[in-house]
Short mmCIF file of C-alpha atoms in Angstrom, two decimals:
data_model
loop_
_atom_site.label_atom_id
_atom_site.label_comp_id
_atom_site.label_asym_id
_atom_site.label_seq_id
_atom_site.Cartn_x
_atom_site.Cartn_y
_atom_site.Cartn_z
CA MET K 1 -186.25 44.81 91.36
CA ALA K 2 -182.79 44.08 89.94
CA GLU K 3 -181.38 43.27 93.39
CA LYS K 4 -184.23 40.88 94.24
CA PHE K 5 -183.82 39.23 90.86
CA ALA K 6 -180.20 38.58 91.84
CA TYR K 7 -180.90 37.40 95.40
CA PHE K 8 -183.71 34.99 94.57
CA GLY K 9 -181.73 33.77 91.58
CA VAL K 10 -179.54 32.18 94.27
CA ALA K 11 -181.98 31.58 97.14
CA SER K 12 -184.98 30.09 95.33
CA ASN K 13 -183.10 27.07 93.93
CA LEU K 14 -180.36 26.67 96.54
CA MET K 15 -181.74 23.36 97.82
CA THR K 16 -181.42 21.85 94.35
CA TYR K 17 -177.78 22.91 94.05
CA PHE K 18 -176.89 21.47 97.47
CA THR K 19 -178.48 18.10 96.73
CA GLY K 20 -177.33 18.09 93.09
CA PRO K 21 -173.86 19.37 92.18
CA LEU K 22 -172.65 19.40 95.82
CA GLN K 23 -174.24 15.96 96.47
CA GLU K 24 -175.39 16.71 100.02
CA SER K 25 -178.11 14.74 101.78
CA THR K 26 -181.56 16.28 102.10
CA ALA K 27 -181.15 16.85 105.87
CA VAL K 28 -177.72 18.48 105.56
CA ALA K 29 -178.85 20.58 102.60
CA ALA K 30 -181.95 21.80 104.47
CA SER K 31 -179.81 22.67 107.49
CA ASN K 32 -177.39 24.66 105.34
CA VAL K 33 -180.21 26.53 103.59
CA ASN K 34 -181.88 27.44 106.91
CA LEU K 35 -178.58 28.57 108.40
CA TRP K 36 -177.82 30.79 105.42
CA LEU K 37 -181.31 32.29 105.30
CA GLY K 38 -181.20 32.91 109.05
CA THR K 39 -177.83 34.64 108.78
CA ALA K 40 -179.09 36.81 105.93
CA ALA K 41 -182.13 37.73 108.04
CA PHE K 42 -180.09 38.85 111.07
CA LEU K 43 -177.35 40.78 109.28
CA PRO K 44 -179.64 43.78 108.57
CA LEU K 45 -179.64 44.45 112.33
CA VAL K 46 -175.84 44.68 112.27
CA TRP K 47 -175.66 46.81 109.12
CA GLY K 48 -178.58 48.98 110.25
CA SER K 49 -176.70 49.79 113.45
CA ILE K 50 -173.50 50.54 111.51
CA ALA K 51 -175.36 52.81 109.07
CA ASP K 52 -177.20 54.66 111.83
CA SER K 53 -174.10 54.96 114.02
CA PHE K 54 -171.40 56.37 111.77
CA LEU K 55 -171.25 55.13 108.17
CA GLY K 56 -174.53 56.55 106.85
CA ARG K 57 -176.97 54.81 104.54
CA PHE K 58 -175.47 55.90 101.21
CA ARG K 59 -171.94 54.76 102.05
CA THR K 60 -173.30 51.51 103.53
CA ILE K 61 -175.08 50.81 100.24
CA LEU K 62 -171.84 51.27 98.31
CA VAL K 63 -169.82 49.06 100.69
CA THR K 64 -172.36 46.23 100.89
CA SER K 65 -173.09 46.24 97.16
CA SER K 66 -169.38 45.64 96.61
CA PHE K 67 -169.52 42.57 98.89
CA TYR K 68 -172.70 41.48 97.12
CA ILE K 69 -171.20 41.64 93.61
CA MET K 70 -167.96 39.98 94.72
CA GLY K 71 -169.96 37.15 96.30
CA LEU K 72 -172.06 36.60 93.17
CA GLY K 73 -168.93 36.65 91.01
CA LEU K 74 -167.24 34.11 93.27
CA LEU K 75 -170.38 31.96 93.24
CA THR K 76 -170.36 31.96 89.44
CA TYR K 77 -166.70 30.94 89.48
CA SER K 78 -167.40 28.09 91.94
CA ALA K 79 -169.97 26.65 89.53
CA THR K 80 -167.28 26.43 86.82
CA ILE K 81 -164.91 24.33 88.96
CA PRO K 82 -165.11 20.89 87.33
CA ASP K 83 -166.03 17.72 89.19
CA LEU K 84 -163.13 15.42 88.30
CA CYS K 85 -164.14 11.79 88.50
CA GLY K 86 -160.88 10.09 87.62
CA ASP K 87 -159.23 7.11 89.20
CA GLN K 88 -157.34 9.12 91.83
CA GLU K 89 -159.70 9.16 94.79
CA ALA K 90 -157.65 11.74 96.72
CA HIS K 91 -157.65 14.11 93.76
CA VAL K 92 -161.44 13.93 93.48
CA SER K 93 -161.81 14.67 97.20
CA CYS K 94 -159.43 17.62 96.99
CA VAL K 95 -161.31 19.21 94.07
CA SER K 96 -164.64 18.65 95.85
CA GLN K 97 -163.38 20.38 98.99
CA VAL K 98 -162.14 23.34 96.96
CA LYS K 99 -165.47 23.65 95.18
CA VAL K 100 -167.47 23.43 98.40
CA GLY K 101 -165.13 25.86 100.18
CA VAL K 102 -165.33 28.48 97.42
CA PHE K 103 -169.10 28.04 97.19
CA PHE K 104 -169.68 28.61 100.91
CA CYS K 105 -167.35 31.62 100.99
CA ALA K 106 -169.30 33.12 98.09
CA LEU K 107 -172.64 32.31 99.69
CA TYR K 108 -171.88 34.08 102.97
CA LEU K 109 -170.26 37.00 101.17
CA ILE K 110 -173.61 37.41 99.37
CA ALA K 111 -175.43 37.27 102.72
CA LEU K 112 -173.05 39.89 104.12
CA GLY K 113 -173.73 42.24 101.21
CA GLU K 114 -177.45 41.56 100.87
CA GLY K 115 -178.10 42.14 104.57
CA GLY K 116 -176.84 45.71 104.44
CA PHE K 117 -177.88 46.58 100.90
CA LYS K 118 -181.59 45.78 101.23
CA VAL K 119 -182.14 47.51 104.57
CA CYS K 120 -180.26 50.69 103.67
CA LEU K 121 -181.59 50.94 100.10
CA ARG K 122 -185.21 50.83 101.29
CA THR K 123 -184.53 53.35 104.05
CA PHE K 124 -182.58 55.63 101.73
CA GLY K 125 -185.46 55.58 99.27
CA ALA K 126 -187.96 56.57 101.96
CA ASP K 127 -185.57 59.34 103.10
CA GLN K 128 -186.20 61.11 99.80
CA PHE K 129 -189.69 62.16 100.97
CA ASP K 130 -190.34 65.15 103.23
CA GLU K 131 -192.84 64.01 105.88
CA GLN K 132 -193.80 67.60 106.65
CA ASP K 133 -194.97 68.16 103.08
CA PRO K 134 -198.57 66.83 102.67
CA ILE K 135 -198.02 65.81 99.05
CA GLU K 136 -194.72 64.05 99.75
CA SER K 137 -196.21 62.40 102.84
CA LYS K 138 -198.83 60.73 100.63
CA ALA K 139 -196.14 59.84 98.10
CA LYS K 140 -194.05 58.12 100.78
CA SER K 141 -196.88 55.74 101.63
CA SER K 142 -197.27 55.02 97.92
CA TYR K 143 -193.50 54.47 97.69
CA PHE K 144 -193.68 51.50 100.08
CA ASN K 145 -196.48 49.98 97.97
CA TRP K 146 -194.53 50.26 94.72
CA LEU K 147 -191.31 49.17 96.39
CA TYR K 148 -192.99 45.88 97.28
CA PHE K 149 -194.43 45.72 93.76
CA ALA K 150 -190.89 45.95 92.35
CA ILE K 151 -189.62 43.32 94.80
CA SER K 152 -192.41 40.91 93.83
CA THR K 153 -191.81 41.52 90.12
CA GLY K 154 -188.14 40.68 90.55
CA ILE K 155 -188.97 37.50 92.49
CA PHE K 156 -191.60 36.42 89.96
CA THR K 157 -189.25 36.95 87.02
CA THR K 158 -186.32 35.10 88.52
CA ARG K 159 -188.49 32.12 89.47
CA LEU K 160 -189.68 31.83 85.88
CA VAL K 161 -186.33 32.44 84.17
CA ILE K 162 -183.32 31.66 86.38
CA ASN K 163 -184.60 28.35 87.80
CA TYR K 164 -185.06 27.06 84.25
CA VAL K 165 -181.59 28.26 83.18
CA GLN K 166 -179.91 26.65 86.19
CA GLU K 167 -181.56 23.24 85.83
CA ASN K 168 -181.66 22.97 82.04
CA LEU K 169 -178.71 25.00 80.72
CA SER K 170 -175.90 25.75 83.15
CA TRP K 171 -175.43 26.58 86.83
CA ALA K 172 -172.60 28.94 85.95
CA LEU K 173 -174.87 30.86 83.59
CA GLY K 174 -177.68 30.66 86.15
CA TYR K 175 -175.45 32.38 88.73
CA GLY K 176 -173.74 34.70 86.25
CA ILE K 177 -177.02 36.38 85.22
CA PRO K 178 -177.87 37.37 88.85
CA CYS K 179 -174.34 38.79 89.15
CA LEU K 180 -174.96 41.00 86.11
CA SER K 181 -178.36 41.96 87.54
CA MET K 182 -176.72 43.13 90.78
CA MET K 183 -174.17 45.16 88.82
CA LEU K 184 -177.09 46.74 86.96
CA SER K 185 -178.76 47.50 90.30
CA LEU K 186 -175.70 49.40 91.56
CA PHE K 187 -175.33 51.24 88.24
CA LEU K 188 -178.97 52.38 88.32
CA PHE K 189 -178.59 53.53 91.92
CA LEU K 190 -175.53 55.62 91.10
CA LEU K 191 -177.34 57.33 88.21
CA GLY K 192 -179.40 59.33 90.69
CA ILE K 193 -176.50 60.51 92.84
CA LYS K 194 -176.92 64.17 91.82
CA THR K 195 -180.60 64.28 92.77
CA TYR K 196 -180.64 62.38 96.09
CA ARG K 197 -181.40 63.95 99.45
CA PHE K 198 -178.56 62.79 101.65
CA ASN K 199 -179.31 62.20 105.30
CA THR K 200 -176.20 60.64 106.81
CA LYS K 201 -176.80 60.35 110.52
CA GLY K 202 -173.27 59.76 111.62
CA GLU K 203 -173.08 63.00 113.54
CA LYS K 204 -174.11 62.99 117.17
CA ARG K 205 -176.86 65.17 118.45
CA GLN K 206 -175.84 67.74 120.99
CA GLY K 207 -175.51 66.02 124.35
CA GLN K 208 -175.23 62.52 122.91
CA LYS K 209 -172.29 60.54 124.25
CA HIS K 210 -172.60 57.55 121.91
CA ASN K 211 -173.33 57.08 118.22
CA ASN K 212 -174.31 53.42 118.50
CA PRO K 213 -178.10 53.14 119.02
CA PHE K 214 -177.80 49.91 121.01
CA VAL K 215 -175.33 51.58 123.37
CA ARG K 216 -177.61 54.59 123.85
CA ILE K 217 -180.70 52.49 124.55
CA GLY K 218 -178.75 50.19 126.86
CA ARG K 219 -177.40 53.21 128.70
CA VAL K 220 -180.95 54.48 129.31
CA LEU K 221 -182.12 51.09 130.60
CA ILE K 222 -179.13 50.80 132.95
CA ALA K 223 -179.62 54.34 134.26
CA ALA K 224 -183.32 53.68 134.84
CA ALA K 225 -182.50 50.45 136.70
CA LYS K 226 -179.95 52.21 138.92
CA ASN K 227 -182.46 54.92 139.77
CA ARG K 228 -185.41 52.52 140.12
CA ARG K 229 -186.16 53.59 143.70
CA GLN K 230 -186.47 57.23 142.74
CA THR K 231 -189.84 58.71 141.78
CA PRO K 232 -189.75 60.90 138.64
CA SER K 233 -190.19 64.49 139.70
CA ASP K 234 -192.19 67.17 137.93
CA GLU K 235 -188.91 68.81 136.87
CA THR K 236 -187.82 65.55 135.26
CA SER K 237 -191.12 65.26 133.39
CA LEU K 238 -190.69 68.76 132.01
CA LEU K 239 -187.48 67.64 130.31
CA LEU K 240 -189.44 65.12 128.24
CA PRO K 241 -190.95 66.54 125.03
CA ASN K 242 -193.76 64.00 124.47
CA GLU K 243 -196.11 63.61 127.41
CA LYS K 244 -198.17 60.83 125.79
CA THR K 245 -195.12 58.72 125.08
CA SER K 246 -193.68 59.46 128.52
CA ASN K 247 -196.74 58.02 130.24
CA LYS K 248 -196.28 54.74 128.35
CA PHE K 249 -192.84 53.94 129.76
CA ARG K 250 -192.81 56.07 132.87
CA PHE K 251 -190.05 54.04 134.56
CA LEU K 252 -187.51 55.30 131.97
CA ASP K 253 -188.02 58.90 133.13
CA ARG K 254 -185.61 58.15 135.95
CA ALA K 255 -182.78 58.08 133.39
CA VAL K 256 -183.44 61.56 131.96
CA ILE K 257 -180.95 63.35 134.24
CA SER K 258 -178.13 60.92 133.39
CA CYS K 259 -178.85 60.41 129.70
CA GLY K 260 -180.83 63.40 128.44
CA SER K 261 -184.41 63.68 127.24
CA HIS K 262 -183.66 62.75 123.62
CA GLU K 263 -182.04 59.43 124.50
CA VAL K 264 -184.90 58.57 126.88
CA GLU K 265 -187.50 59.34 124.20
CA GLU K 266 -185.46 57.31 121.72
CA ALA K 267 -185.48 54.30 124.04
CA LYS K 268 -189.23 54.67 124.61
CA ALA K 269 -189.88 54.78 120.86
CA VAL K 270 -187.96 51.54 120.31
CA LEU K 271 -189.59 49.75 123.26
CA SER K 272 -193.04 50.73 122.01
CA LEU K 273 -192.36 48.74 118.82
CA ILE K 274 -191.48 45.50 120.61
CA PRO K 275 -195.08 44.32 121.27
CA ILE K 276 -195.97 44.83 117.58
CA TRP K 277 -192.78 43.03 116.56
CA MET K 278 -193.53 40.06 118.82
CA CYS K 279 -197.13 39.74 117.62
CA SER K 280 -195.94 39.84 114.00
CA LEU K 281 -193.63 36.84 114.51
CA VAL K 282 -196.63 34.55 114.00
CA PHE K 283 -196.99 35.98 110.50
CA GLY K 284 -193.29 35.20 110.00
CA ILE K 285 -194.06 31.57 110.85
CA VAL K 286 -196.93 31.47 108.35
CA TYR K 287 -194.67 33.16 105.77
CA GLY K 288 -192.33 30.15 105.89
CA GLN K 289 -194.97 27.63 104.79
CA SER K 290 -195.26 28.52 101.09
CA PRO K 291 -191.79 27.31 100.04
CA THR K 292 -192.01 24.20 102.26
CA PHE K 293 -195.31 22.49 103.04
CA PHE K 294 -197.39 24.26 100.37
CA THR K 295 -194.85 22.99 97.83
CA LYS K 296 -194.83 19.53 99.38
CA GLN K 297 -198.63 19.41 99.09
CA GLY K 298 -198.42 20.25 95.40
CA SER K 299 -195.81 17.58 94.71
CA THR K 300 -198.33 14.82 95.55
CA MET K 301 -201.14 16.19 93.34
CA ASP K 302 -201.92 16.07 89.63
CA ARG K 303 -199.65 18.74 88.10
CA SER K 304 -200.05 17.85 84.42
CA ILE K 305 -201.21 20.52 82.00
CA SER K 306 -200.93 18.18 79.02
CA SER K 307 -199.62 14.68 78.41
CA THR K 308 -196.06 16.04 78.12
CA LEU K 309 -196.06 19.15 80.34
CA ILE K 310 -195.93 18.85 84.14
CA VAL K 311 -195.79 21.97 86.30
CA PRO K 312 -193.05 21.91 88.99
CA ALA K 313 -194.64 22.19 92.43
CA ALA K 314 -192.37 25.11 93.38
CA THR K 315 -193.61 27.12 90.38
CA LEU K 316 -196.95 27.61 92.15
CA GLN K 317 -195.17 30.14 94.39
CA CYS K 318 -195.43 32.47 91.40
CA PHE K 319 -199.10 32.92 92.30
CA ILE K 320 -198.01 34.73 95.48
CA SER K 321 -196.04 37.20 93.40
CA LEU K 322 -198.86 37.49 90.87
CA GLY K 323 -201.33 38.22 93.67
CA ILE K 324 -199.05 41.00 94.92
CA ILE K 325 -198.35 42.42 91.45
CA PHE K 326 -202.05 42.61 90.53
CA PHE K 327 -203.37 43.79 93.90
CA ILE K 328 -200.87 46.57 94.70
CA PRO K 329 -202.08 48.86 91.85
CA ILE K 330 -205.67 48.24 92.96
CA TYR K 331 -204.77 49.05 96.56
CA ASP K 332 -202.71 52.14 95.73
CA ARG K 333 -204.91 53.65 92.98
CA LEU K 334 -208.39 52.57 94.04
CA PHE K 335 -208.62 51.45 97.67
CA VAL K 336 -206.47 54.22 99.24
CA PRO K 337 -208.16 57.22 97.48
CA ILE K 338 -211.65 55.91 98.34
CA VAL K 339 -210.85 55.24 101.99
CA ARG K 340 -208.87 58.49 102.25
CA SER K 341 -211.99 60.45 101.30
CA PHE K 342 -213.69 59.08 104.43
CA THR K 343 -210.81 58.91 106.95
CA HIS K 344 -208.79 61.95 105.70
CA LYS K 345 -205.59 60.00 106.40
CA PRO K 346 -202.77 60.22 103.81
CA ALA K 347 -202.56 56.42 103.51
CA GLY K 348 -206.30 55.82 103.90
CA ILE K 349 -205.90 53.61 106.96
CA THR K 350 -203.28 53.52 109.71
CA THR K 351 -200.33 51.17 109.38
CA LEU K 352 -201.50 49.01 112.30
CA GLN K 353 -204.95 48.69 110.69
CA ARG K 354 -203.21 47.63 107.50
CA ILE K 355 -201.08 45.06 109.35
CA SER K 356 -204.07 43.61 111.21
CA THR K 357 -206.02 43.31 107.94
CA GLY K 358 -203.15 41.37 106.41
CA ILE K 359 -202.94 39.01 109.40
CA PHE K 360 -206.70 38.40 109.11
CA LEU K 361 -206.24 37.47 105.44
CA SER K 362 -203.38 35.12 106.39
CA ILE K 363 -205.81 33.35 108.75
CA ILE K 364 -208.18 32.81 105.81
CA SER K 365 -205.22 31.53 103.76
CA MET K 366 -204.32 28.98 106.47
CA VAL K 367 -207.94 27.88 106.84
CA THR K 368 -208.17 27.43 103.06
CA ALA K 369 -204.93 25.40 103.08
CA ALA K 370 -206.29 23.19 105.86
CA LEU K 371 -209.58 22.56 104.04
CA VAL K 372 -207.79 21.75 100.76
CA GLU K 373 -205.46 19.35 102.60
CA MET K 374 -208.45 17.63 104.23
CA LYS K 375 -209.97 17.15 100.77
CA ARG K 376 -206.65 15.85 99.39
CA LEU K 377 -206.43 13.27 102.19
CA LYS K 378 -210.02 12.19 101.53
CA VAL K 379 -209.32 11.74 97.82
CA ALA K 380 -206.22 9.69 98.69
CA ARG K 381 -208.28 7.45 101.02
CA ASP K 382 -211.12 7.05 98.53
CA ASN K 383 -208.64 5.91 95.85
CA GLY K 384 -206.71 3.53 98.12
CA LEU K 385 -203.50 5.60 98.03
CA VAL K 386 -202.91 5.90 101.79
CA ASP K 387 -200.01 3.43 101.64
CA SER K 388 -198.67 4.71 98.30
CA PRO K 389 -196.53 7.80 99.04
CA ASP K 390 -195.17 8.03 95.48
CA ALA K 391 -198.54 7.79 93.77
CA THR K 392 -200.16 10.92 92.30
CA VAL K 393 -203.37 11.84 94.07
CA PRO K 394 -206.06 12.38 91.37
CA MET K 395 -206.76 15.94 92.43
CA SER K 396 -205.68 18.98 90.43
CA VAL K 397 -202.91 21.10 91.86
CA CYS K 398 -205.02 24.13 90.93
CA TRP K 399 -206.86 23.58 94.21
CA LEU K 400 -203.82 25.16 95.88
CA ILE K 401 -203.99 28.40 93.89
CA PRO K 402 -206.49 30.18 96.23
CA GLN K 403 -204.27 29.76 99.30
CA TYR K 404 -201.28 31.10 97.36
CA VAL K 405 -203.21 34.11 96.02
CA LEU K 406 -204.74 34.87 99.43
CA PHE K 407 -201.29 34.78 100.95
CA GLY K 408 -200.02 37.18 98.28
CA VAL K 409 -202.84 39.65 99.01
CA SER K 410 -202.17 39.37 102.77
CA ASP K 411 -198.54 40.23 101.97
CA VAL K 412 -199.65 43.52 100.41
CA PHE K 413 -201.26 44.52 103.69
CA THR K 414 -198.93 42.97 106.27
CA MET K 415 -195.43 43.18 104.79
CA VAL K 416 -195.83 46.65 103.30
CA GLY K 417 -197.58 47.82 106.46
CA LEU K 418 -194.80 46.48 108.69
CA GLN K 419 -192.21 48.11 106.46
CA GLU K 420 -193.90 51.51 106.65
CA PHE K 421 -194.63 51.16 110.39
CA PHE K 422 -191.08 50.33 111.48
CA TYR K 423 -189.68 53.07 109.27
CA GLY K 424 -192.09 55.80 110.36
CA GLN K 425 -192.38 55.10 114.09
CA ILE K 426 -188.72 54.88 114.99
CA PRO K 427 -186.49 57.95 115.56
CA VAL K 428 -184.93 59.36 112.38
CA GLU K 429 -181.44 58.37 113.53
CA LEU K 430 -182.49 54.71 113.87
CA ARG K 431 -184.51 54.16 110.71
CA SER K 432 -182.10 51.66 109.21
CA MET K 433 -182.38 49.65 112.41
CA GLY K 434 -186.17 50.04 112.23
CA LEU K 435 -186.36 48.35 108.84
CA ALA K 436 -183.87 45.77 110.08
CA LEU K 437 -186.35 44.88 112.84
CA TYR K 438 -189.04 44.49 110.17
CA LEU K 439 -186.81 42.19 108.09
CA SER K 440 -185.89 40.11 111.15
CA ILE K 441 -189.57 39.10 111.58
CA ILE K 442 -189.32 36.75 108.59
CA GLY K 443 -185.93 35.35 109.66
CA ILE K 444 -186.98 34.60 113.22
CA GLY K 445 -190.34 33.35 111.94
CA ASN K 446 -188.49 30.76 109.85
CA PHE K 447 -186.46 29.66 112.86
CA LEU K 448 -189.61 29.39 114.98
CA SER K 449 -191.31 27.41 112.22
CA SER K 450 -188.39 24.95 112.13
CA PHE K 451 -188.52 24.67 115.93
CA MET K 452 -192.28 24.01 115.91
CA VAL K 453 -191.93 21.36 113.22
CA SER K 454 -189.17 19.59 115.20
CA VAL K 455 -191.17 19.60 118.44
CA ILE K 456 -194.44 18.50 116.79
CA GLU K 457 -192.63 15.82 114.78
CA LYS K 458 -191.12 14.38 117.96
CA ALA K 459 -194.36 14.62 119.94
CA THR K 460 -196.68 13.12 117.32
CA SER K 461 -194.35 10.31 116.22
CA GLN K 462 -194.24 8.85 119.75
CA SER K 463 -197.92 7.91 119.71
CA GLY K 464 -197.30 4.92 117.42
CA GLN K 465 -199.12 6.57 114.54
CA ALA K 466 -197.85 8.58 111.60
CA SER K 467 -196.63 12.01 112.63
CA TRP K 468 -198.14 15.24 111.30
CA PHE K 469 -195.16 15.52 108.94
CA ASP K 470 -194.71 11.90 107.92
CA ASN K 471 -192.74 11.32 104.71
CA ASN K 472 -195.89 9.73 103.35
CA LEU K 473 -198.12 12.80 103.13
CA ASN K 474 -201.15 10.58 102.58
CA GLN K 475 -200.75 9.40 106.18
CA ALA K 476 -199.56 12.71 107.59
CA HIS K 477 -201.72 15.56 108.91
CA LEU K 478 -200.54 18.86 107.49
CA ASP K 479 -204.13 19.99 107.95
CA TYR K 480 -203.66 19.84 111.75
CA PHE K 481 -200.58 22.05 111.45
CA TYR K 482 -202.45 24.56 109.28
CA TRP K 483 -205.30 24.69 111.81
CA LEU K 484 -202.74 25.30 114.57
CA LEU K 485 -201.20 28.18 112.60
CA ALA K 486 -204.68 29.61 111.96
CA CYS K 487 -205.35 29.58 115.72
CA LEU K 488 -202.01 31.22 116.53
CA SER K 489 -202.64 33.84 113.85
CA SER K 490 -206.07 34.53 115.34
CA ILE K 491 -204.48 35.18 118.74
CA SER K 492 -201.92 37.45 117.06
CA PHE K 493 -204.74 39.28 115.26
CA VAL K 494 -206.59 39.96 118.54
CA PHE K 495 -203.44 41.34 120.18
CA ILE K 496 -202.60 43.54 117.18
CA VAL K 497 -206.12 45.00 117.11
CA HIS K 498 -205.89 45.69 120.86
CA LEU K 499 -202.49 47.38 120.49
CA ALA K 500 -203.73 49.43 117.51
CA LYS K 501 -206.47 51.01 119.66
CA SER K 502 -204.03 52.42 122.23
CA TYR K 503 -200.94 53.05 120.11
CA VAL K 504 -199.83 56.71 119.89
CA TYR K 505 -198.30 57.42 116.48
CA LYS K 506 -195.18 59.54 116.27
CA SER K 507 -195.77 62.90 114.60
CA PRO K 508 -193.59 63.71 111.53
CA LYS K 509 -190.66 65.96 112.33
#
């Protein structure tokens, strides 16, 4: 919770800082934000590999938290560098370059630390549970629920507090508080050092030639390709411990003589996750809409609570966090025990069933968003506001609350389910990389969303009419985009359900 408070204390209002104190254009600022978020989303893959290969999760947490705190400290310092506006033009330019340079160094130092800290901390927490113990196995599933509860609480708090401090008091104070929060996070983590179960996987298994998981998997694929003309013999099949898994990727059995049965099974386990990962990318695209187009919708609507109080459009994102915070206890304490009594599964339902349920709820969220947008456009037409982009559409912003809340509830199913799935179904030695794959879904989803918007913008603006994403939202068609996402999510849902029927879950070891 403390770490997410720190991270979103920077990320949630970054666009405002770029266009404000750094005086960047909207296009350049958006590009810089997307680039930073994308980098932060991919770095867990790098740090997950490092942790699984030789450094271990605990040591990786210590190293990356140091980068994290240094970056936040440097970011706070950059906000104190004054903007000199004297008569000497060269002097002003020099100071501006220093401020921008220090700011970007701090920003990417934060990304470097955050990428390793979040993936290893979550994995290290799950490592504390013994999967062979029935009681602890149930507790581990509950752990992922309450982990996401803590994350959402941290995000909700920082959006209420830090954004106000940054815009109304001081940017230096607004960045200094997240720095202190990250220091608190590391302090709290170190308090439990005497009670942790350490599971550093730097040592090689007997017969392994490489520590790096990517090298091992690549070695299996190359060996299988070289021996592609050979038919796996019965002797080769006997070397493989899991017959069900072996049948799924039979072509890799050709590599068992060169690489060993463990490395072949490891490669099969990772490959079996790829179809789920690819289907989940659509959810990553949907995930990127709440801070962009949902917020843009709200900015055109009536946001006044009283004659003097107007709700910022971005504040409505708090309803996602509220939906998560309120629904997780219901899910964990009511839904799971009831369903468990019928299914006799520790978590009530399987992780893929949980993921597919969340994707179904995201479809409902997109359909709701499309219907609300259609109503908003109708109200704008009825009031003659089609050619008035700056006018407030006389429709309460509260109409957007259901789509935010639905999205928050879908998060409880999908995001927590993905987290538990990628942790539990990957070999023990690769669990940091497993959670890194889960985290990359959101990063790549954001990139795909940006790509789709660019392509659709170009295609629809050539027809001579307003594009789907016209600057004048009263002439645009965000509803078409939401319907498109609902259709893509429906296709993803069908594939996930199909994969769930045939997927063979890895037994705890």
